[in-house]
Amino acid sequence: MPQLFLGLLLLIGLVLVLRWFANANPAALAGNVRRVALGSAAIAGGGLVLAILARNPLLFLQFAPFALPFLFWWWRRRRATQGLGAGWGSPGTQSAAGDGVSTVRTAWLEMTLDHASGAMNGHVLQGTQAGRALDSLAEAALVALRVECATDTDSVRVLEAYLDRRFGPDWRQRPGGDASRDGGSAGASDHGPRTDMSVEEALAVLGLKAGATADDIRAAHRKLMLLNHPDRGGSDWLAAKINRARQVLLGE
């Protein structure tokens, strides 16, 4: 029985690690090498402890009072760092160190970017798909949405960034993509985001709350640029939005 319990725990740990690797984008992985190493060491250490307990189950009764508080602390910290329950939070619900979720709102879309995993999600604010989550829409429906919101440059840019992350650049070669459109929004592709950004919007973009220090702002900016820099496959529009938020908050 102890051997079965040990094998089950190790299997669960392996599945969680593989799932994290599958969902994280390359930029996030590059910025989290230290976390991966520490996590692997923790799993290996946990496996060693469980192997010892499997040989002498009575040690579990002595070990449990020390292990349970640690596991409870780890579980709460994991919930906090992953922003569980944050939903479509306002700037006041985000971490002052930029470790939570950034929010970008356009006329058609409200998007969020998870700082830890680099995952981008969002939902539609108007049009035929109003109220739908982007993750629930197929590629064809998203491309149709891009055509529908073509008059709003900001919405097109952020939707294209989402399409690139979810489907890669191949979607542009399919019907409705850049290659099949006669101009469309392509003529506006050199334009960045609007420059009339408020302090509240800038805080939301960087995932900060009111009262964030200059160091907090710079740290959040660096972290988001690591995830979204065009040289790393990120969106020019999002990078410009992040840079503009930094300028607004630092008065540059």
XYZ file of N, CA and C in Angstrom:
756
model
N 0.809 -1.222 0.000
C 0.000 0.000 0.000
C 0.847 1.280 0.000
N 1.894 1.379 0.843
C 2.730 2.592 0.788
C 3.349 2.795 -0.584
N 3.771 1.694 -1.243
C 4.370 1.834 -2.565
C 3.352 2.359 -3.571
N 2.106 1.904 -3.464
C 1.056 2.379 -4.362
C 0.787 3.864 -4.143
N 0.749 4.278 -2.883
C 0.529 5.688 -2.552
C 1.664 6.547 -3.090
N 2.887 6.075 -2.943
C 4.056 6.803 -3.452
C 3.981 6.948 -4.968
N 3.672 5.856 -5.649
C 3.585 5.911 -7.107
C 2.507 6.858 -7.588
N 1.372 6.877 -6.878
C 0.277 7.769 -7.258
C 0.681 9.230 -7.118
N 1.339 9.571 -6.013
C 1.766 10.957 -5.802
C 2.793 11.389 -6.842
N 3.734 10.522 -7.145
C 4.740 10.857 -8.156
C 4.099 11.034 -9.528
N 3.107 10.216 -9.841
C 2.414 10.338 -11.124
C 1.668 11.664 -11.212
N 0.998 12.048 -10.119
C 0.288 13.329 -10.100
C 1.262 14.483 -10.295
N 2.403 14.419 -9.601
C 3.410 15.472 -9.752
C 3.924 15.575 -11.175
N 4.163 14.436 -11.808
C 4.651 14.433 -13.190
C 3.615 15.031 -14.135
N 2.341 14.681 -13.939
C 1.282 15.222 -14.796
C 1.191 16.734 -14.656
N 1.295 17.254 -13.425
C 1.226 18.698 -13.208
C 2.377 19.414 -13.890
N 3.583 18.845 -13.797
C 4.747 19.466 -14.439
C 4.584 19.483 -15.950
N 4.160 18.359 -16.539
C 3.969 18.290 -17.991
C 2.870 19.235 -18.453
N 1.821 19.361 -17.650
C 0.738 20.276 -18.012
C 1.225 21.717 -17.997
N 2.060 22.055 -17.022
C 2.598 23.420 -16.961
C 3.457 23.712 -18.184
N 4.314 22.752 -18.569
C 5.156 22.938 -19.751
C 4.311 23.093 -21.009
N 3.213 22.344 -21.092
C 2.379 22.393 -22.297
C 1.652 23.718 -22.433
N 1.267 24.332 -21.298
C 0.479 25.562 -21.344
C 1.319 26.819 -21.370
N 2.550 26.755 -20.876
C 3.390 27.953 -20.809
C 3.962 28.267 -22.183
N 4.059 29.581 -22.502
C 4.662 29.949 -23.785
C 6.178 29.989 -23.647
N 6.933 29.992 -24.758
C 8.398 29.939 -24.692
C 9.009 31.071 -23.898
N 8.425 32.281 -24.032
C 8.992 33.413 -23.295
C 8.846 33.220 -21.796
N 7.679 32.682 -21.393
C 7.478 32.443 -19.961
C 8.441 31.389 -19.445
N 8.664 30.346 -20.256
C 9.605 29.307 -19.843
C 11.005 29.875 -19.694
N 11.395 30.749 -20.641
C 12.738 31.333 -20.583
C 12.920 32.164 -19.330
N 11.842 32.814 -18.886
C 11.942 33.660 -17.709
C 11.723 32.920 -16.408
N 11.437 31.622 -16.477
C 11.121 30.870 -15.264
C 11.986 29.633 -15.115
N 13.200 29.684 -15.653
C 14.107 28.543 -15.543
C 14.377 28.221 -14.081
N 14.554 29.264 -13.276
C 14.841 29.051 -11.851
C 13.673 28.345 -11.166
N 12.442 28.749 -11.503
C 11.272 28.105 -10.904
C 11.190 26.635 -11.306
N 11.481 26.371 -12.578
C 11.440 24.983 -13.045
C 12.454 24.137 -12.296
N 13.676 24.682 -12.128
C 14.717 23.940 -11.425
C 14.318 23.677 -9.973
N 13.782 24.719 -9.309
C 13.370 24.548 -7.913
C 12.211 23.561 -7.806
N 11.271 23.640 -8.757
C 10.144 22.711 -8.730
C 10.592 21.275 -8.924
N 11.533 21.065 -9.853
C 12.050 19.713 -10.083
C 12.764 19.183 -8.846
N 13.549 20.071 -8.206
C 14.249 19.660 -6.988
C 13.256 19.317 -5.880
N 12.166 20.111 -5.795
C 11.162 19.846 -4.766
C 10.480 18.501 -4.999
N 10.172 18.200 -6.262
C 9.532 16.912 -6.574
C 10.470 15.752 -6.251
N 11.761 15.930 -6.619
C 12.730 14.874 -6.327
C 12.877 14.671 -4.821
N 12.938 15.802 -4.079
C 13.049 15.698 -2.627
C 11.826 15.055 -2.013
N 10.642 15.441 -2.534
C 9.417 14.833 -2.029
C 9.372 13.341 -2.300
N 9.854 12.950 -3.487
C 9.894 11.525 -3.807
C 10.808 10.759 -2.876
N 11.950 11.373 -2.522
C 12.882 10.722 -1.602
C 12.255 10.540 -0.227
N 11.569 11.594 0.248
C 10.918 11.505 1.558
C 9.852 10.412 1.549
N 9.056 10.380 0.478
C 8.007 9.366 0.401
C 8.587 7.955 0.317
N 9.731 7.824 -0.358
C 10.371 6.508 -0.436
C 10.803 6.039 0.952
N 11.336 6.973 1.747
C 11.741 6.625 3.116
C 10.528 6.234 3.948
N 9.429 7.022 3.800
C 8.223 6.720 4.561
C 7.615 5.383 4.138
N 7.774 5.044 2.858
C 7.225 3.766 2.392
C 7.912 2.589 3.067
N 9.201 2.742 3.394
C 9.936 1.668 4.060
C 9.611 1.604 5.548
N 9.262 2.760 6.111
C 8.941 2.796 7.538
C 7.704 3.674 7.737
N 6.498 3.132 7.526
C 5.268 3.924 7.600
C 5.068 4.636 8.930
N 5.649 4.133 10.004
C 5.461 4.766 11.308
C 6.063 6.162 11.353
N 7.055 6.410 10.494
C 7.642 7.749 10.453
C 6.641 8.795 9.972
N 5.613 8.345 9.247
C 4.625 9.288 8.724
C 3.937 10.035 9.859
N 3.652 9.311 10.965
C 2.978 9.944 12.095
C 3.838 11.029 12.724
N 5.154 10.871 12.674
C 6.047 11.889 13.210
C 6.267 13.027 12.212
N 6.174 12.699 10.914
C 6.461 13.686 9.872
C 5.251 14.566 9.559
N 4.038 14.009 9.692
C 2.822 14.707 9.277
C 2.625 16.067 9.945
N 2.828 16.207 11.291
C 2.607 17.521 11.912
C 3.463 18.633 11.315
N 4.625 18.289 10.757
C 5.478 19.301 10.133
C 5.121 19.508 8.659
N 4.683 18.459 7.995
C 4.417 18.546 6.555
C 3.108 19.250 6.245
N 2.073 19.009 7.050
C 0.765 19.570 6.733
C 0.749 21.098 6.723
N 1.346 21.795 7.719
C 1.377 23.267 7.634
C 2.110 23.771 6.398
N 3.200 23.081 6.039
C 3.934 23.493 4.840
C 3.078 23.327 3.593
N 2.370 22.202 3.462
C 1.523 21.969 2.296
C 0.399 22.994 2.215
N -0.160 23.365 3.367
C -1.220 24.373 3.379
C -0.681 25.726 2.928
N 0.528 26.070 3.417
C 1.155 27.333 2.993
C 1.423 27.311 1.505
N 1.940 26.224 0.961
C 2.240 26.123 -0.476
C 0.977 26.251 -1.314
N -0.107 25.613 -0.844
C -1.369 25.675 -1.581
C -1.892 27.099 -1.637
N -1.851 27.858 -0.537
C -2.332 29.237 -0.516
C -1.461 30.126 -1.383
N -0.156 29.896 -1.340
C 0.754 30.712 -2.155
C 0.522 30.454 -3.643
N 0.277 29.204 -3.993
C 0.011 28.866 -5.396
C -1.261 29.542 -5.887
N -2.310 29.566 -5.073
C -3.554 30.240 -5.450
C -3.327 31.723 -5.660
N -2.503 32.310 -4.777
C -2.260 33.755 -4.880
C -1.463 34.105 -6.121
N -0.398 33.334 -6.406
C 0.474 33.671 -7.534
C -0.187 33.396 -8.868
N -1.134 32.494 -8.931
C -1.811 32.210 -10.186
C -3.061 33.043 -10.379
N -3.367 33.885 -9.381
C -4.489 34.789 -9.551
C -5.833 34.093 -9.627
N -5.997 32.965 -8.932
C -7.259 32.252 -8.988
C -8.352 33.125 -8.401
N -9.437 33.190 -9.118
C -10.547 34.001 -8.663
C -10.429 35.441 -9.082
N -9.350 35.838 -9.780
C -9.203 37.230 -10.174
C -10.203 37.604 -11.247
N -10.534 36.648 -12.120
C -11.520 36.896 -13.155
C -11.140 38.087 -13.999
N -12.129 38.980 -14.220
C -11.875 40.182 -15.001
C -11.644 41.324 -14.028
N -10.580 41.234 -13.233
C -10.361 42.153 -12.133
C -10.054 43.560 -12.572
N -10.329 44.499 -11.680
C -9.967 45.891 -11.885
C -8.553 46.094 -11.401
N -7.937 47.283 -11.685
C -6.567 47.508 -11.229
C -6.405 47.308 -9.731
N -7.439 47.612 -8.950
C -7.310 47.488 -7.508
C -7.195 46.061 -7.022
N -7.491 45.083 -7.901
C -7.408 43.691 -7.471
C -6.114 43.040 -7.890
N -5.219 43.798 -8.535
C -3.998 43.211 -9.040
C -2.854 43.387 -8.051
N -1.811 42.596 -8.240
C -0.640 42.645 -7.375
C 0.160 43.903 -7.619
N 0.631 44.545 -6.561
C 1.417 45.763 -6.699
C 2.766 45.490 -7.314
N 3.217 44.246 -7.326
C 4.510 43.915 -7.915
C 4.377 43.427 -9.346
N 3.166 43.493 -9.922
C 2.984 43.067 -11.298
C 3.009 41.563 -11.472
N 2.663 40.811 -10.434
C 2.720 39.352 -10.508
C 1.367 38.733 -10.809
N 0.329 39.574 -11.087
C -1.000 39.032 -11.275
C -1.418 38.953 -12.719
N -2.430 39.742 -13.070
C -3.021 39.695 -14.400
C -3.144 41.107 -14.945
N -2.668 41.317 -16.164
C -2.824 42.602 -16.836
C -4.132 42.607 -17.610
N -4.752 43.784 -17.690
C -6.017 43.928 -18.392
C -5.899 44.995 -19.469
N -6.341 44.666 -20.675
C -6.387 45.618 -21.786
C -7.803 45.621 -22.330
N -8.385 46.811 -22.438
C -9.768 46.929 -22.911
C -9.811 47.798 -24.165
N -10.491 47.308 -25.190
C -10.725 48.074 -26.409
C -12.237 48.203 -26.604
N -12.643 48.788 -27.719
C -14.072 48.958 -27.975
C -14.789 47.616 -28.118
N -14.075 46.604 -28.588
C -14.693 45.309 -28.863
C -14.283 44.207 -27.900
N -13.149 44.344 -27.250
C -12.590 43.234 -26.478
C -12.085 43.685 -25.122
N -12.134 42.772 -24.169
C -11.431 42.940 -22.899
C -10.521 41.731 -22.747
N -9.218 41.984 -22.701
C -8.226 40.916 -22.693
C -7.468 40.911 -21.372
N -7.030 39.734 -20.958
C -6.177 39.600 -19.785
C -4.936 38.802 -20.153
N -3.836 39.147 -19.500
C -2.574 38.441 -19.706
C -2.037 38.010 -18.356
N -1.892 36.705 -18.154
C -1.370 36.164 -16.906
C 0.144 36.320 -16.882
N 0.660 37.023 -15.864
C 2.093 37.290 -15.799
C 2.908 36.021 -15.575
N 2.350 35.050 -14.881
C 3.122 33.855 -14.550
C 3.265 32.918 -15.742
N 2.158 32.674 -16.450
C 2.181 31.698 -17.542
C 2.280 32.322 -18.918
N 1.960 33.619 -19.027
C 1.935 34.261 -20.334
C 0.662 33.970 -21.109
N -0.304 33.294 -20.478
C -1.554 32.947 -21.161
C -2.402 34.190 -21.374
N -2.951 34.324 -22.580
C -3.816 35.446 -22.923
C -5.237 34.936 -23.110
N -6.189 35.600 -22.470
C -7.596 35.252 -22.591
C -8.404 36.532 -22.745
N -9.682 36.390 -23.002
C -10.508 37.582 -23.148
C -11.934 37.236 -23.506
N -12.778 38.283 -23.600
C -14.150 38.073 -24.034
C -14.589 39.251 -24.889
N -15.633 39.019 -25.667
C -16.111 39.985 -26.653
C -17.134 40.910 -26.007
N -17.020 42.203 -26.273
C -17.886 43.198 -25.653
C -19.078 43.585 -26.522
N -18.974 43.429 -27.836
C -20.082 43.814 -28.714
C -20.042 42.971 -29.988
N -21.046 43.170 -30.851
C -21.099 42.429 -32.104
C -21.845 41.114 -31.975
N -21.742 40.292 -33.008
C -22.492 39.033 -33.042
C -22.027 38.031 -31.988
N -20.788 38.184 -31.505
C -20.247 37.259 -30.502
C -20.200 37.885 -29.108
N -20.944 38.942 -28.881
C -20.906 39.655 -27.601
C -21.147 38.703 -26.434
N -20.300 38.830 -25.412
C -20.421 38.000 -24.221
C -19.683 36.681 -24.292
N -19.178 36.316 -25.463
C -18.479 35.040 -25.616
C -17.017 35.177 -25.203
N -16.491 34.120 -24.593
C -15.061 34.059 -24.292
C -14.313 33.668 -25.559
N -13.160 34.283 -25.786
C -12.395 33.976 -26.991
C -11.994 32.508 -27.044
N -11.691 31.927 -25.886
C -11.297 30.518 -25.850
C -12.410 29.587 -26.319
N -13.658 30.067 -26.274
C -14.784 29.219 -26.685
C -15.076 29.324 -28.177
N -14.370 30.228 -28.882
C -14.618 30.441 -30.304
C -13.602 29.683 -31.144
N -14.062 29.093 -32.227
C -13.177 28.407 -33.165
C -12.402 29.432 -33.985
N -11.391 28.949 -34.686
C -10.541 29.855 -35.468
C -11.354 30.647 -36.491
N -12.267 29.979 -37.189
C -13.065 30.663 -38.208
C -13.906 31.780 -37.601
N -14.476 31.536 -36.414
C -15.287 32.558 -35.756
C -14.432 33.739 -35.317
N -13.203 33.468 -34.879
C -12.311 34.549 -34.464
C -11.872 35.391 -35.656
N -11.601 34.740 -36.778
C -11.230 35.485 -37.985
C -12.404 36.333 -38.457
N -13.625 35.789 -38.358
C -14.813 36.563 -38.716
C -14.983 37.755 -37.779
N -14.669 37.568 -36.504
C -14.731 38.668 -35.548
C -13.726 39.755 -35.909
N -12.569 39.344 -36.378
C -11.551 40.307 -36.810
C -12.067 41.174 -37.954
N -12.780 40.561 -38.879
C -13.377 41.320 -39.982
C -14.457 42.256 -39.450
N -15.237 41.769 -38.490
C -16.346 42.549 -37.949
C -15.864 43.799 -37.217
N -14.721 43.694 -36.537
C -14.227 44.836 -35.760
C -13.121 45.590 -36.492
N -13.046 45.424 -37.813
C -11.933 45.964 -38.598
C -11.811 47.482 -38.516
N -12.904 48.178 -38.200
C -12.837 49.639 -38.144
C -12.161 50.145 -36.877
N -11.964 49.278 -35.880
C -11.302 49.678 -34.634
C -9.905 49.065 -34.598
N -8.905 49.908 -34.839
C -7.529 49.420 -34.955
C -7.061 48.701 -33.700
N -7.364 49.244 -32.527
C -6.904 48.630 -31.283
C -7.465 47.221 -31.123
N -8.752 47.057 -31.425
C -9.374 45.738 -31.295
C -8.756 44.742 -32.265
N -8.477 45.191 -33.486
C -7.857 44.308 -34.474
C -6.479 43.868 -34.011
N -5.695 44.815 -33.509
C -4.324 44.499 -33.102
C -4.299 43.488 -31.955
N -5.140 43.695 -30.950
C -5.109 42.786 -29.800
C -5.689 41.420 -30.175
N -6.679 41.395 -31.069
C -7.227 40.118 -31.521
C -6.199 39.364 -32.354
N -5.438 40.069 -33.178
C -4.381 39.420 -33.951
C -3.316 38.830 -33.032
N -2.992 39.545 -31.952
C -2.020 39.018 -30.990
C -2.536 37.724 -30.370
N -3.832 37.686 -30.057
C -4.426 36.474 -29.494
C -4.399 35.329 -30.508
N -4.755 35.629 -31.756
C -4.738 34.602 -32.801
C -3.333 34.047 -33.009
N -2.334 34.929 -33.000
C -0.949 34.472 -33.169
C -0.539 33.536 -32.041
N -0.930 33.859 -30.805
C -0.556 33.025 -29.663
C -1.273 31.674 -29.712
N -2.524 31.693 -30.115
C -3.320 30.461 -30.054
C -3.105 29.557 -31.262
N -2.984 30.148 -32.455
C -2.915 29.337 -33.671
C -1.598 29.471 -34.423
N -0.719 30.381 -33.991
C 0.489 30.620 -34.753
C 0.181 31.483 -35.970
N 1.188 31.803 -36.782
C 0.979 32.710 -37.918
C 0.206 32.099 -39.080
N -0.031 30.794 -39.070
C -0.674 30.149 -40.218
C -2.086 30.666 -40.475
N -2.760 31.172 -39.436
C -4.137 31.636 -39.638
C -4.200 32.771 -40.650
N -3.109 33.507 -40.809
C -3.097 34.649 -41.732
C -3.195 34.202 -43.191
N -2.843 32.951 -43.471
C -2.881 32.444 -44.840
C -4.237 31.841 -45.199
N -5.130 31.739 -44.227
C -6.432 31.136 -44.480
C -7.456 32.211 -44.852
N -8.608 31.816 -45.370
C -9.636 32.795 -45.741
C -9.971 33.727 -44.584
N -9.901 35.022 -44.842
C -10.162 36.012 -43.811
C -8.911 36.535 -43.157
N -7.764 35.859 -43.361
C -6.504 36.322 -42.790
C -5.902 37.442 -43.607
N -4.705 37.893 -43.211
C -4.057 39.011 -43.889
C -3.868 38.751 -45.372
N -3.437 37.525 -45.721
C -3.089 37.239 -47.106
C -4.298 37.277 -48.023
N -5.502 37.106 -47.477
C -6.696 37.056 -48.311
C -7.486 38.347 -48.285
N -6.975 39.360 -47.608
C -7.704 40.619 -47.501
C -7.061 41.669 -48.373
N -7.875 42.467 -49.024
C -7.376 43.552 -49.873
C -7.183 44.784 -49.013
N -6.097 44.830 -48.323
C -5.851 45.988 -47.456
C -6.403 45.720 -46.094
N -7.741 45.934 -45.923
C -8.383 45.721 -44.628
C -7.699 46.529 -43.567
N -7.371 45.862 -42.478
C -6.687 46.548 -41.389
C -5.202 46.563 -41.591
N -4.704 45.883 -42.652
C -3.269 45.818 -42.849
C -2.671 47.185 -42.999
N -3.435 48.119 -43.585
C -2.912 49.464 -43.738
C -2.717 50.154 -42.425
N -3.383 49.667 -41.391
C -3.249 50.299 -40.079
C -2.262 49.572 -39.210
N -1.564 48.567 -39.747
C -0.710 47.716 -38.927
C 0.484 48.456 -38.358
N 0.842 49.623 -38.947
C 1.983 50.361 -38.436
C 1.601 51.280 -37.292
N 0.296 51.376 -37.009
C -0.144 52.276 -35.959
C -0.100 51.567 -34.615
N 0.349 52.274 -33.603
C 0.364 51.716 -32.263
C -0.967 51.950 -31.586
N -1.040 51.696 -30.292
C -2.282 51.908 -29.561
C -2.571 53.385 -29.395
N -3.773 53.708 -29.009
C -4.126 55.098 -28.749
C -3.192 55.666 -27.693
N -2.948 56.960 -27.794
C -2.047 57.595 -26.828
C -2.817 58.241 -25.686
N -4.142 58.273 -25.753
C -4.937 58.898 -24.688
C -5.189 57.880 -23.579
N -4.122 57.423 -22.933
C -4.225 56.408 -21.891
C -4.299 57.071 -20.522
N -5.287 56.678 -19.748
C -5.427 57.211 -18.400
C -4.529 56.451 -17.434
N -4.365 57.012 -16.244
C -3.560 56.346 -15.219
C -4.193 55.010 -14.840
N -5.525 54.989 -14.740
C -6.217 53.752 -14.377
C -5.980 52.662 -15.417
N -6.040 53.039 -16.698
C -5.802 52.054 -17.753
C -4.359 51.576 -17.739
N -3.420 52.509 -17.495
C -2.005 52.132 -17.446
C -1.744 51.139 -16.319
N -2.371 51.368 -15.165
C -2.222 50.432 -14.052
C -2.761 49.055 -14.424
N -3.902 49.033 -15.121
C -4.492 47.754 -15.520
C -3.606 47.024 -16.518
N -3.003 47.760 -17.448
C -2.141 47.139 -18.454
C -0.950 46.457 -17.795
N -0.371 47.109 -16.779
C 0.799 46.544 -16.105
C 0.427 45.624 -14.951
N -0.867 45.486 -14.661
C -1.283 44.603 -13.579
C -0.946 45.146 -12.212
N -0.985 46.469 -12.064
C -0.631 47.115 -10.806
C -1.854 47.742 -10.162
N -1.701 48.192 -8.929
C -2.768 48.911 -8.256
C -2.278 50.294 -7.863
N -3.205 51.162 -7.527
C -2.858 52.532 -7.160
C -1.864 52.522 -6.005
N -0.870 53.400 -6.082
C 0.155 53.455 -5.050
C 1.401 52.681 -5.397
N 1.435 52.063 -6.565
C 2.630 51.318 -6.981
C 3.817 52.262 -7.096
N 4.975 51.820 -6.649
C 6.181 52.642 -6.697
C 6.804 52.597 -8.090
N 7.772 53.485 -8.300
C 8.483 53.500 -9.585
C 9.184 52.167 -9.827
N 9.718 51.578 -8.768
C 10.373 50.271 -8.920
C 9.364 49.195 -9.313
N 8.154 49.252 -8.725
C 7.102 48.300 -9.095
C 6.750 48.436 -10.573
N 6.646 49.681 -11.026
C 6.274 49.944 -12.421
C 7.341 49.406 -13.366
N 8.594 49.691 -13.054
C 9.685 49.224 -13.929
C 9.773 47.696 -13.935
N 9.571 47.086 -12.762
C 9.646 45.623 -12.681
C 8.521 44.978 -13.489
N 7.298 45.519 -13.366
C 6.172 44.978 -14.128
C 6.393 45.166 -15.622
N 6.927 46.319 -16.001
C 7.203 46.589 -17.419
C 8.215 45.596 -17.973
N 9.292 45.355 -17.227
C 10.314 44.412 -17.693
C 9.733 43.011 -17.856
N 8.932 42.595 -16.885
C 8.378 41.243 -16.925
C 7.436 41.063 -18.112
N 6.589 42.067 -18.359
C 5.647 41.963 -19.463
C 6.343 42.052 -20.815
N 7.389 42.851 -20.900
C 8.123 42.934 -22.159
C 8.850 41.624 -22.454
N 9.263 40.925 -21.394
C 9.871 39.610 -21.600
C 8.875 38.654 -22.239
N 7.609 38.780 -21.851
C 6.571 37.911 -22.392
C 6.098 38.352 -23.772
N 6.197 39.665 -24.067
C 5.536 40.192 -25.257
C 6.443 40.903 -26.238
N 7.751 40.886 -26.022
C 8.629 41.617 -26.937
C 8.517 41.031 -28.346
N 8.418 41.894 -29.369
C 8.301 41.402 -30.750
C 9.432 40.470 -31.159
N 10.638 40.690 -30.633
C 11.761 39.818 -30.975
C 11.571 38.402 -30.453
N 10.667 38.228 -29.489
C 10.381 36.904 -28.923
C 9.052 36.358 -29.436
N 8.555 36.948 -30.509
C 7.297 36.482 -31.080
C 6.077 37.171 -30.518
N 6.275 38.245 -29.747
C 5.156 38.973 -29.178
C 4.530 39.935 -30.173
N 3.535 40.657 -29.705
C 2.783 41.581 -30.549
C 3.375 42.980 -30.473
N 3.572 43.619 -31.640
C 4.023 45.007 -31.662
C 3.026 45.904 -30.941
N 1.738 45.623 -31.142
C 0.711 46.465 -30.538
C 0.742 46.365 -29.016
N 0.830 45.144 -28.506
C 0.871 44.975 -27.054
C 2.142 45.570 -26.463
N 3.263 45.400 -27.162
C 4.514 45.980 -26.677
C 4.404 47.495 -26.592
N 3.786 48.110 -27.610
C 3.593 49.560 -27.588
C 2.663 49.967 -26.453
N 1.647 49.159 -26.205
C 0.704 49.435 -25.117
C 1.416 49.373 -23.764
N 2.247 48.381 -23.580
C 2.994 48.229 -22.326
C 3.961 49.384 -22.133
N 4.656 49.768 -23.195
C 5.585 50.897 -23.107
C 4.847 52.190 -22.787
N 3.674 52.372 -23.400
C 2.899 53.585 -23.140
C 2.440 53.625 -21.689
N 2.035 52.482 -21.139
C 1.604 52.433 -19.740
C 2.746 52.843 -18.815
N 3.936 52.383 -19.108
C 5.106 52.769 -18.306
C 5.338 54.275 -18.376
N 5.224 54.838 -19.567
C 5.438 56.273 -19.729
C 4.413 57.086 -18.946
N 3.154 56.655 -19.006
C 2.095 57.380 -18.301
C 2.335 57.363 -16.797
N 2.677 56.196 -16.254
C 2.825 56.063 -14.802
C 4.097 56.718 -14.275
N 5.137 56.769 -15.106
C 6.398 57.383 -14.672
C 6.512 58.832 -15.119
N 5.516 59.315 -15.853
C 5.540 60.700 -16.305
C 6.613 60.980 -17.330
N 6.936 60.006 -18.154
C 8.003 60.179 -19.148
C 7.475 60.826 -20.423
